[in-house]
Tab-separated table of C-alpha atoms in Angstrom:
chain	number	residue	atom	x	y	z
X	490	MET	CA	122.700	53.039	212.155
X	491	SER	CA	119.640	54.761	210.890
X	492	SER	CA	119.431	57.566	213.396
X	493	ASN	CA	122.439	59.395	212.077
X	494	PHE	CA	120.860	62.230	210.180
X	495	ASP	CA	124.013	64.352	210.279
X	496	ALA	CA	125.974	61.828	208.219
X	497	VAL	CA	123.307	61.867	205.523
X	498	ASP	CA	123.155	65.636	205.619
X	499	GLU	CA	126.910	65.815	205.182
X	500	LEU	CA	126.823	63.309	202.303
X	501	ILE	CA	124.410	65.520	200.394
X	502	LYS	CA	126.383	68.677	201.088
X	503	GLN	CA	129.652	67.119	199.985
X	504	PHE	CA	128.116	65.727	196.813
X	505	SER	CA	127.208	69.233	195.621
X	506	LEU	CA	130.474	70.687	196.804
X	507	ASP	CA	132.464	68.101	194.855
X	508	ARG	CA	130.553	68.975	191.687
X	509	ASP	CA	130.555	72.721	192.172
X	510	TRP	CA	126.751	72.743	191.981
X	511	ASP	CA	126.194	75.427	194.562
X	512	GLN	CA	125.811	77.939	191.739
X	513	PHE	CA	122.677	76.161	190.468
X	514	HIS	CA	121.148	75.546	193.860
X	515	THR	CA	119.178	78.722	194.428
X	516	PRO	CA	116.164	78.172	196.684
X	517	LYS	CA	113.730	78.539	193.779
X	518	ASN	CA	115.669	76.120	191.600
X	519	LEU	CA	115.757	73.562	194.403
X	520	LEU	CA	112.036	73.982	194.855
X	521	LEU	CA	111.476	73.263	191.154
X	522	ALA	CA	113.696	70.205	191.489
X	523	LEU	CA	111.612	69.078	194.442
X	524	VAL	CA	108.413	69.529	192.424
X	525	SER	CA	109.914	67.515	189.614
X	526	GLU	CA	110.757	64.658	191.986
X	527	VAL	CA	107.311	64.758	193.619
X	528	GLY	CA	105.962	64.335	190.089
X	529	GLU	CA	108.081	61.226	189.591
X	530	LEU	CA	106.930	59.825	192.911
X	531	SER	CA	103.322	60.454	191.860
X	532	GLU	CA	103.898	58.597	188.632
X	533	VAL	CA	104.830	55.484	190.605
X	534	PHE	CA	101.425	55.503	192.297
X	535	LEU	CA	99.557	56.349	189.124
X	536	TRP	CA	96.481	54.285	188.219
X	537	LYS	CA	97.190	52.022	191.177
X	538	SER	CA	94.552	51.216	193.783
X	539	ASP	CA	95.605	51.033	197.437
X	540	LYS	CA	95.802	47.264	196.965
X	541	ASP	CA	97.970	47.651	193.841
X	542	VAL	CA	100.345	49.915	195.754
X	543	GLU	CA	100.659	47.275	198.455
X	544	ASP	CA	101.398	44.557	195.908
X	545	TYR	CA	103.914	46.740	194.124
X	546	LEU	CA	105.660	47.490	197.415
X	547	SER	CA	105.986	43.819	198.224
X	548	SER	CA	107.966	43.212	195.037
X	549	ASN	CA	111.686	43.942	195.103
X	550	GLN	CA	111.474	46.070	191.990
X	551	GLY	CA	108.552	48.087	193.296
X	552	ARG	CA	110.096	48.634	196.695
X	553	GLU	CA	113.337	49.826	195.159
X	554	LYS	CA	111.594	52.156	192.700
X	555	ILE	CA	109.434	53.768	195.379
X	556	SER	CA	112.417	54.079	197.709
X	557	GLU	CA	114.457	55.830	195.056
X	558	GLU	CA	111.723	58.336	194.286
X	559	ILE	CA	111.115	59.140	197.946
X	560	ALA	CA	114.853	59.543	198.453
X	561	ASP	CA	115.037	62.017	195.574
X	562	VAL	CA	112.349	64.179	197.166
X	563	ALA	CA	114.122	64.009	200.527
X	564	ILE	CA	117.506	64.874	199.059
X	565	TYR	CA	116.241	68.113	197.515
X	566	LEU	CA	114.367	68.981	200.684
X	567	ILE	CA	117.523	68.528	202.738
X	568	ARG	CA	119.524	70.466	200.170
X	569	LEU	CA	116.988	73.293	200.365
X	570	CYS	CA	117.452	73.407	204.137
X	571	GLN	CA	121.209	73.584	203.693
X	572	LYS	CA	120.944	76.514	201.327
X	573	LEU	CA	118.420	78.318	203.545
X	574	ASP	CA	120.492	77.494	206.611
X	575	VAL	CA	117.616	75.959	208.562
X	576	ASP	CA	117.962	72.857	210.730
X	577	LEU	CA	115.488	70.318	209.343
X	578	LEU	CA	115.094	68.249	212.498
X	579	GLU	CA	114.652	71.345	214.654
X	580	ILE	CA	111.959	72.861	212.442
X	581	ILE	CA	110.100	69.561	212.340
X	582	LYS	CA	110.135	69.413	216.131
X	583	ALA	CA	108.876	73.000	216.332
X	584	LYS	CA	106.119	72.296	213.806
X	585	MET	CA	105.022	69.166	215.666
X	586	GLU	CA	104.568	71.284	218.780
X	587	THR	CA	102.410	73.693	216.801
X	588	ASN	CA	100.436	70.758	215.423
X	589	ASN	CA	99.907	69.459	218.923
X	590	SER	CA	98.287	72.767	219.861
X	591	LYS	CA	96.234	72.996	216.692
X	592	TYR	CA	94.981	69.443	216.917
X	593	PRO	CA	94.138	68.595	220.526
X	594	ILE	CA	93.703	64.845	220.877
X	595	ASP	CA	90.197	65.002	222.270
X	596	LYS	CA	88.899	67.050	219.348
X	597	SER	CA	90.884	65.447	216.539
X	598	LYS	CA	90.690	61.793	217.443
X	599	GLY	CA	89.330	59.817	214.509
X	600	SER	CA	88.579	62.946	212.478
X	601	PRO	CA	90.527	64.244	209.472
X	602	LYS	CA	89.119	67.744	209.824
X	603	LYS	CA	91.413	70.706	209.384
X	604	TYR	CA	92.079	72.642	212.592
X	605	THR	CA	90.131	75.594	211.208
X	606	GLU	CA	87.061	73.369	211.078
X	607	LEU	CA	87.332	71.897	214.558
X	608	ASP	CA	84.636	72.869	217.062
X	609	ASN	CA	85.824	75.193	219.768
P	703	MET	CA	120.621	67.600	219.549
P	704	SER	CA	119.895	67.898	215.911
P	705	SER	CA	121.223	64.548	214.761
P	706	ASN	CA	118.526	62.532	216.433
P	707	PHE	CA	116.317	61.562	213.547
P	708	ASP	CA	114.743	58.675	215.431
P	709	ALA	CA	113.217	60.976	218.036
P	710	VAL	CA	111.576	63.075	215.325
P	711	ASP	CA	110.402	59.971	213.526
P	712	GLU	CA	108.832	58.706	216.751
P	713	LEU	CA	107.187	62.064	217.452
P	714	ILE	CA	105.418	61.940	214.090
P	715	LYS	CA	104.343	58.329	214.541
P	716	GLN	CA	102.943	58.956	218.010
P	717	PHE	CA	101.061	62.049	216.866
P	718	SER	CA	99.042	59.999	214.360
P	719	LEU	CA	98.626	57.127	216.761
P	720	ASP	CA	97.200	59.421	219.451
P	721	ARG	CA	94.638	60.786	216.995
P	722	ASP	CA	93.749	57.473	215.400
P	723	TRP	CA	94.700	58.865	211.997
P	724	ASP	CA	96.206	55.706	210.609
P	725	GLN	CA	92.943	55.018	208.837
P	726	PHE	CA	93.358	58.147	206.662
P	727	HIS	CA	97.048	57.689	205.974
P	728	THR	CA	97.014	55.518	202.892
P	729	PRO	CA	100.084	56.044	200.715
P	730	LYS	CA	98.085	57.864	198.041
P	731	ASN	CA	96.438	60.152	200.583
P	732	LEU	CA	99.790	60.974	202.126
P	733	LEU	CA	101.143	61.736	198.682
P	734	LEU	CA	98.267	64.173	198.058
P	735	ALA	CA	98.986	65.752	201.443
P	736	LEU	CA	102.634	66.123	200.420
P	737	VAL	CA	101.607	67.769	197.144
P	738	SER	CA	99.389	70.139	199.031
P	739	GLU	CA	102.258	71.154	201.317
P	740	VAL	CA	104.672	71.564	198.418
P	741	GLY	CA	102.079	73.941	196.982
P	742	GLU	CA	102.102	75.987	200.181
P	743	LEU	CA	105.887	76.072	200.171
P	744	SER	CA	105.789	77.293	196.570
P	745	GLU	CA	103.405	80.047	197.508
P	746	VAL	CA	105.978	81.413	199.941
P	747	PHE	CA	108.469	81.856	197.111
P	748	LEU	CA	105.893	83.211	194.698
P	749	TRP	CA	106.719	86.392	192.750
P	750	LYS	CA	109.929	86.717	194.756
P	751	SER	CA	113.306	87.173	193.072
P	752	ASP	CA	116.306	85.338	194.518
P	753	LYS	CA	117.159	88.590	196.301
P	754	ASP	CA	113.607	88.883	197.688
P	755	VAL	CA	113.830	85.340	199.033
P	756	GLU	CA	117.065	86.217	200.799
P	757	ASP	CA	115.533	89.327	202.356
P	758	TYR	CA	112.446	87.419	203.413
P	759	LEU	CA	114.601	84.746	205.026
P	760	SER	CA	116.520	87.298	207.025
P	761	SER	CA	113.321	88.504	208.674
P	762	ASN	CA	112.037	86.551	211.664
P	763	GLN	CA	108.569	86.232	210.191
P	764	GLY	CA	109.882	85.021	206.841
P	765	ARG	CA	112.268	82.540	208.370
P	766	GLU	CA	109.527	81.074	210.543
P	767	LYS	CA	107.035	80.873	207.686
P	768	ILE	CA	109.487	79.096	205.358
P	769	SER	CA	110.577	76.770	208.153
P	770	GLU	CA	107.001	75.775	208.875
P	771	GLU	CA	106.231	75.015	205.252
P	772	ILE	CA	109.392	72.949	204.794
P	773	ALA	CA	108.601	71.079	207.996
P	774	ASP	CA	105.112	70.245	206.720
P	775	VAL	CA	106.557	68.698	203.574
P	776	ALA	CA	109.093	66.740	205.613
P	777	ILE	CA	106.491	65.481	208.067
P	778	TYR	CA	104.344	63.944	205.334
P	779	LEU	CA	107.410	62.490	203.650
P	780	ILE	CA	108.465	60.834	206.903
P	781	ARG	CA	104.909	59.678	207.521
P	782	LEU	CA	104.839	58.143	204.042
P	783	CYS	CA	108.015	56.217	204.845
P	784	GLN	CA	106.452	54.943	208.047
P	785	LYS	CA	103.388	53.673	206.233
P	786	LEU	CA	105.460	52.076	203.474
P	787	ASP	CA	107.874	50.679	206.030
P	788	VAL	CA	110.999	52.097	204.402
P	789	ASP	CA	113.903	53.579	206.312
P	790	LEU	CA	114.300	57.152	205.072
P	791	LEU	CA	117.941	57.608	206.006
P	792	GLU	CA	118.904	54.257	204.506
P	793	ILE	CA	117.188	54.920	201.177
P	794	ILE	CA	118.811	58.356	200.982
P	795	LYS	CA	122.215	56.788	201.527
P	796	ALA	CA	121.502	54.191	198.842
P	797	LYS	CA	120.321	56.856	196.396
P	798	MET	CA	123.382	58.987	197.029
P	799	GLU	CA	125.551	56.036	196.055
P	800	THR	CA	123.581	55.692	192.839
P	801	ASN	CA	123.960	59.420	192.225
P	802	ASN	CA	127.684	59.118	192.745
P	803	SER	CA	127.840	56.539	189.960
P	804	LYS	CA	125.527	58.473	187.649
P	805	TYR	CA	127.350	61.752	188.138
P	806	PRO	CA	131.102	61.149	188.202
P	807	ILE	CA	132.856	64.243	189.520
P	808	ASP	CA	135.073	64.736	186.488
P	809	LYS	CA	132.116	64.791	184.088
P	810	SER	CA	129.609	66.643	186.228
P	811	LYS	CA	131.741	69.322	187.765
P	812	GLY	CA	130.211	72.725	187.099
P	813	SER	CA	127.542	71.314	184.781
P	814	PRO	CA	123.841	70.898	185.593
P	815	LYS	CA	123.360	68.323	182.822
P	816	LYS	CA	121.243	65.289	183.497
P	817	TYR	CA	123.217	62.052	183.614
P	818	THR	CA	121.539	60.891	180.414
P	819	GLU	CA	123.102	63.856	178.636
P	820	LEU	CA	126.637	63.453	179.960
P	821	ASP	CA	129.312	62.464	177.455
P	822	ASN	CA	130.563	58.943	177.861
H	215	MET	CA	78.738	79.987	174.785
H	216	SER	CA	81.237	77.662	176.295
H	217	SER	CA	83.286	76.938	173.214
H	218	ASN	CA	84.791	80.381	173.003
H	219	PHE	CA	88.281	79.823	174.257
H	220	ASP	CA	89.605	83.016	172.704
H	221	ALA	CA	87.361	85.180	174.871
H	222	VAL	CA	88.659	83.505	178.029
H	223	ASP	CA	92.228	83.779	176.794
H	224	GLU	CA	91.728	87.492	176.171
H	225	LEU	CA	90.131	88.002	179.591
H	226	ILE	CA	93.204	86.572	181.289
H	227	LYS	CA	95.597	88.591	179.173
H	228	GLN	CA	93.739	91.838	179.819
H	229	PHE	CA	93.578	91.190	183.556
H	230	SER	CA	97.389	91.118	183.803
H	231	LEU	CA	97.774	94.018	181.426
H	232	ASP	CA	95.444	96.195	183.514
H	233	ARG	CA	97.472	95.474	186.628
H	234	ASP	CA	100.883	95.761	185.030
H	235	TRP	CA	101.727	92.255	186.160
H	236	ASP	CA	103.716	91.249	183.118
H	237	GLN	CA	106.880	92.064	185.033
H	238	PHE	CA	106.199	89.249	187.559
H	239	HIS	CA	105.048	86.687	185.031
H	240	THR	CA	108.284	85.037	184.043
H	241	PRO	CA	107.803	81.425	182.924
H	242	LYS	CA	109.406	80.069	186.108
H	243	ASN	CA	107.283	82.294	188.347
H	244	LEU	CA	104.130	81.198	186.541
H	245	LEU	CA	105.171	77.603	186.957
H	246	LEU	CA	105.568	78.113	190.714
H	247	ALA	CA	102.141	79.754	190.768
H	248	LEU	CA	100.739	76.728	188.956
H	249	VAL	CA	102.348	74.390	191.495
H	250	SER	CA	100.864	76.427	194.304
H	251	GLU	CA	97.377	76.140	192.780
H	252	VAL	CA	97.758	72.407	192.162
H	253	GLY	CA	98.547	72.168	195.858
H	254	GLU	CA	95.317	73.957	196.741
H	255	LEU	CA	93.363	71.674	194.417
H	256	SER	CA	94.960	68.674	196.131
H	257	GLU	CA	93.922	69.983	199.511
H	258	VAL	CA	90.290	69.874	198.422
H	259	PHE	CA	90.559	66.147	197.743
H	260	LEU	CA	92.569	65.470	200.874
H	261	TRP	CA	91.494	62.614	203.128
H	262	LYS	CA	88.433	62.076	200.940
H	263	SER	CA	87.524	58.689	199.490
H	264	ASP	CA	86.189	58.552	195.938
H	265	LYS	CA	82.726	58.423	197.457
H	266	ASP	CA	83.445	61.463	199.650
H	267	VAL	CA	84.591	63.391	196.580
H	268	GLU	CA	81.337	62.544	194.843
H	269	ASP	CA	79.278	63.702	197.826
H	270	TYR	CA	81.290	66.880	198.132
H	271	LEU	CA	80.797	67.621	194.439
H	272	SER	CA	77.044	67.223	194.739
H	273	SER	CA	76.909	69.996	197.332
H	274	ASN	CA	76.824	73.590	196.065
H	275	GLN	CA	79.669	74.600	198.320
H	276	GLY	CA	81.840	71.682	197.259
H	277	ARG	CA	81.160	72.155	193.577
H	278	GLU	CA	82.026	75.826	193.785
H	279	LYS	CA	85.222	75.223	195.775
H	280	ILE	CA	86.501	72.554	193.382
H	281	SER	CA	85.561	74.701	190.373
H	282	GLU	CA	87.495	77.640	191.738
H	283	GLU	CA	90.611	75.599	192.384
H	284	ILE	CA	90.539	73.995	188.934
H	285	ALA	CA	90.030	77.419	187.391
H	286	ASP	CA	93.078	78.775	189.217
H	287	VAL	CA	95.250	76.009	187.775
H	288	ALA	CA	93.848	76.621	184.306
H	289	ILE	CA	94.364	80.367	184.500
H	290	TYR	CA	98.074	80.038	185.247
H	291	LEU	CA	98.465	77.398	182.560
H	292	ILE	CA	96.850	79.700	180.004
H	293	ARG	CA	98.939	82.608	181.246
H	294	LEU	CA	102.081	80.487	180.848
H	295	CYS	CA	101.113	79.780	177.233
H	296	GLN	CA	100.634	83.485	176.620
H	297	LYS	CA	104.061	84.302	177.954
H	298	LEU	CA	105.697	81.468	176.026
H	299	ASP	CA	103.700	82.375	172.938
H	300	VAL	CA	102.328	78.882	172.363
H	301	ASP	CA	98.769	78.173	171.247
H	302	LEU	CA	97.249	75.956	173.929
H	303	LEU	CA	94.552	74.358	171.798
H	304	GLU	CA	96.990	73.651	168.976
H	305	ILE	CA	99.555	71.978	171.224
H	306	ILE	CA	96.841	69.858	172.823
H	307	LYS	CA	95.717	68.696	169.390
H	308	ALA	CA	99.293	67.891	168.420
H	309	LYS	CA	99.849	65.971	171.668
H	310	MET	CA	96.646	63.984	171.221
H	311	GLU	CA	97.921	62.859	167.833
H	312	THR	CA	101.141	61.717	169.465
H	313	ASN	CA	99.137	59.922	172.145
H	314	ASN	CA	97.101	58.196	169.474
H	315	SER	CA	100.301	56.777	167.992
H	316	LYS	CA	101.773	55.831	171.363
H	317	TYR	CA	98.607	54.152	172.592
H	318	PRO	CA	97.038	52.155	169.759
H	319	ILE	CA	93.487	51.200	170.714
H	320	ASP	CA	93.996	47.460	170.283
H	321	LYS	CA	96.970	47.391	172.681
H	322	SER	CA	95.769	49.944	175.234
H	323	LYS	CA	92.146	49.030	175.578
H	324	GLY	CA	91.321	48.441	179.236
H	325	SER	CA	94.960	48.709	180.319
H	326	PRO	CA	96.553	51.627	182.170
H	327	LYS	CA	100.067	50.608	181.112
H	328	LYS	CA	102.491	53.275	180.028
H	329	TYR	CA	103.363	53.137	176.328
H	330	THR	CA	106.897	52.076	177.173
H	331	GLU	CA	105.476	48.944	178.771
H	332	LEU	CA	103.111	47.958	175.971
H	333	ASP	CA	103.905	44.780	174.041
H	334	ASN	CA	105.127	45.398	170.557
T	585	MET	CA	90.871	77.337	164.088
T	586	SER	CA	92.304	77.698	167.514
T	587	SER	CA	89.223	78.986	169.306
T	588	ASN	CA	87.389	75.710	169.075
T	589	PHE	CA	87.709	74.385	172.583
T	590	ASP	CA	84.811	71.977	172.165
T	591	ALA	CA	86.620	70.014	169.464
T	592	VAL	CA	89.651	69.553	171.714
T	593	ASP	CA	87.429	68.611	174.623
T	594	GLU	CA	85.714	66.000	172.465
T	595	LEU	CA	89.030	64.631	171.215
T	596	ILE	CA	90.142	63.974	174.785
T	597	LYS	CA	86.841	62.396	175.770
T	598	GLN	CA	86.810	60.093	172.754
T	599	PHE	CA	90.412	59.038	173.343
T	600	SER	CA	89.550	57.645	176.781
T	601	LEU	CA	86.278	56.172	175.575
T	602	ASP	CA	88.035	54.279	172.777
T	603	ARG	CA	90.488	52.782	175.281
T	604	ASP	CA	87.957	52.039	177.992
T	605	TRP	CA	89.972	54.146	180.432
T	606	ASP	CA	87.035	55.635	182.284
T	607	GLN	CA	87.524	53.003	184.966
T	608	PHE	CA	90.965	54.410	185.878
T	609	HIS	CA	89.966	58.048	185.700
T	610	THR	CA	88.724	58.722	189.196
T	611	PRO	CA	89.147	62.362	190.237
T	612	LYS	CA	91.973	61.515	192.632
T	613	ASN	CA	93.807	59.439	190.036
T	614	LEU	CA	93.507	62.241	187.491
T	615	LEU	CA	94.848	64.667	190.055
T	616	LEU	CA	97.889	62.438	190.629
T	617	ALA	CA	98.359	62.267	186.858
T	618	LEU	CA	98.223	66.055	186.726
T	619	VAL	CA	100.844	66.290	189.484
T	620	SER	CA	103.052	63.893	187.596
T	621	GLU	CA	102.827	66.022	184.447
T	622	VAL	CA	103.465	69.254	186.356
T	623	GLY	CA	106.612	67.522	187.604
T	624	GLU	CA	107.709	66.803	184.036
T	625	LEU	CA	107.029	70.394	183.043
T	626	SER	CA	109.133	71.555	185.995
T	627	GLU	CA	111.985	69.339	184.893
T	628	VAL	CA	112.111	71.192	181.588
T	629	PHE	CA	112.735	74.474	183.383
T	630	LEU	CA	115.168	72.962	185.845
T	631	TRP	CA	118.496	74.720	186.425
T	632	LYS	CA	117.641	77.172	183.664
T	633	SER	CA	117.809	80.925	184.191
T	634	ASP	CA	115.080	83.090	182.648
T	635	LYS	CA	117.494	83.739	179.789
T	636	ASP	CA	118.155	79.988	179.366
T	637	VAL	CA	114.408	79.348	179.182
T	638	GLU	CA	114.118	81.963	176.455
T	639	ASP	CA	116.963	80.419	174.448
T	640	TYR	CA	115.534	76.948	174.878
T	641	LEU	CA	112.137	78.160	173.693
T	642	SER	CA	113.627	79.659	170.569
T	643	SER	CA	115.000	76.282	169.505
T	644	ASN	CA	112.650	73.911	167.693
T	645	GLN	CA	113.456	71.066	170.049
T	646	GLY	CA	112.895	73.173	173.150
T	647	ARG	CA	109.680	74.677	171.881
T	648	GLU	CA	108.302	71.235	171.053
T	649	LYS	CA	109.352	69.734	174.381
T	650	ILE	CA	107.779	72.548	176.438
T	651	SER	CA	104.633	72.450	174.308
T	652	GLU	CA	104.246	68.718	174.880
T	653	GLU	CA	104.626	69.021	178.628
T	654	ILE	CA	102.156	71.905	178.868
T	655	ALA	CA	99.719	69.952	176.719
T	656	ASP	CA	99.978	66.949	179.045
T	657	VAL	CA	99.041	69.095	182.029
T	658	ALA	CA	96.139	70.628	180.113
T	659	ILE	CA	94.846	67.258	178.920
T	660	TYR	CA	94.542	65.895	182.460
T	661	LEU	CA	92.972	69.131	183.655
T	662	ILE	CA	90.353	68.941	180.909
T	663	ARG	CA	89.824	65.259	181.621
T	664	LEU	CA	89.294	66.069	185.306
T	665	CYS	CA	86.616	68.597	184.341
T	666	GLN	CA	84.906	65.979	182.197
T	667	LYS	CA	84.794	63.492	185.044
T	668	LEU	CA	83.600	66.126	187.540
T	669	ASP	CA	81.117	67.446	184.988
T	670	VAL	CA	82.255	71.049	185.252
T	671	ASP	CA	82.545	73.388	182.275
T	672	LEU	CA	86.159	74.572	182.205
T	673	LEU	CA	85.606	77.786	180.274
T	674	GLU	CA	82.641	78.764	182.423
T	675	ILE	CA	84.470	78.232	185.703
T	676	ILE	CA	87.439	80.236	184.419
T	677	LYS	CA	85.108	83.101	183.521
T	678	ALA	CA	83.501	82.933	186.959
T	679	LYS	CA	86.901	82.897	188.689
T	680	MET	CA	88.131	85.838	186.657
T	681	GLU	CA	85.138	87.831	187.892
T	682	THR	CA	86.060	86.918	191.450
T	683	ASN	CA	89.657	87.907	190.780
T	684	ASN	CA	88.474	91.245	189.428
T	685	SER	CA	86.733	91.935	192.743
T	686	LYS	CA	89.633	90.686	194.831
T	687	TYR	CA	92.227	92.649	192.924
T	688	PRO	CA	90.875	96.109	192.090
T	689	ILE	CA	93.093	97.723	189.485
T	690	ASP	CA	93.897	100.814	191.529
T	691	LYS	CA	95.173	98.760	194.468
T	692	SER	CA	96.888	95.954	192.584
T	693	LYS	CA	98.571	97.835	189.797
T	694	GLY	CA	102.265	97.024	189.757
T	695	SER	CA	102.079	95.028	192.982
T	696	PRO	CA	102.239	91.232	193.345
T	697	LYS	CA	100.630	91.308	196.795
T	698	LYS	CA	98.008	88.749	197.634
T	699	TYR	CA	94.506	90.166	198.034
T	700	THR	CA	94.610	89.414	201.762
T	701	GLU	CA	97.548	91.793	202.054
T	702	LEU	CA	96.101	94.686	200.078
T	703	ASP	CA	95.284	97.877	201.978
T	704	ASN	CA	91.622	98.508	202.418
């Protein structure tokens, strides 16, 4: 079932281990790989209006393409966490707590303003 | 415990819901937000050698800073999946299967070559 | 006058020379710097509709902010060319010739399709 | 000769005009296009050490590939300036003046520190 993050994490770790790719996976290299995949994801959305994106998503081909590109970004992000020895789910939880403090509901509701621009 | 991806996913969804931010979270906007966070993550690594990155990571301040920036990228990636209605863990698993086919262990071991450049 | 690219190129080169920054400006570091600046440029556009962007641009503050972020991207791109010893204007001209072949006017007019998707 | 930025600028403008592509070139779309090209440029450097990059550059194929990817980034950056009606060379000159103030030679020499971290 979908909640098993650890299995996915392990899959990604084993994949690199099997191929002896640890030697290439320095943090900076993984970051460049991430940037490269974000570029590919951007290309999928290129020249498309919000409506076009929706239509594309509703096609099997489009949905699969977008899914693959998002997965590629995620895989390198998870790999980066493995190499830096940080726990992805834990740091997300910690950051969401910070975000909760930075963006109190009563001040942020309906506004996209950055926390530095919120009235005090 | 760390394997509970669903709880994190829900946390992120509720955060936007509470602030009525759905209106801003079009796929293209979320992609721009992701790019912006990848830029901040890059800045952390800027002008640092691999050794510098290691040293920075071993400091509390460095570890926290890197963790926060990675979390920001992850949060927008998860949010993008929510808006596109794709299951992040499932698409990662599917992509890893594809990667397994594209990069057979015996041909890829110890080589960073792209699958299009592997000998057949 | 604005057409003097060489003066700008020289300005950027001298700036690094004066600060003895050549040692940090490896191609990969400059690329990361570029990514970081593209992230900052993206942040300027974040959560803004096309109309919002237009309004922002018509304000002095907005125009200056966007100009600064674009300049930062350009500066690192020019710096990268200096370090790689490629002539930016020449490679742009060469690429535009390639683009002219890839995107013949009669097939590309009014269509955002990638050249690989154009009818032959 | 290489200093003629205006000719290159005009080439890029005419290319879009001939293809009636103005309609697709909103600032946010051009930014996504830029991100996509930065991703392709990153892919060229991927898994390469500084020495590998140097070797790749010294080959005709490598030099051409890198030049094309840099040109693609530059073309979208110039196109963005055209659509925003900002003068690229002027804003670079203005930013370099700002950088000169932010990074006084005596404090920045030999140090990659950000201006916010320089001693006062």
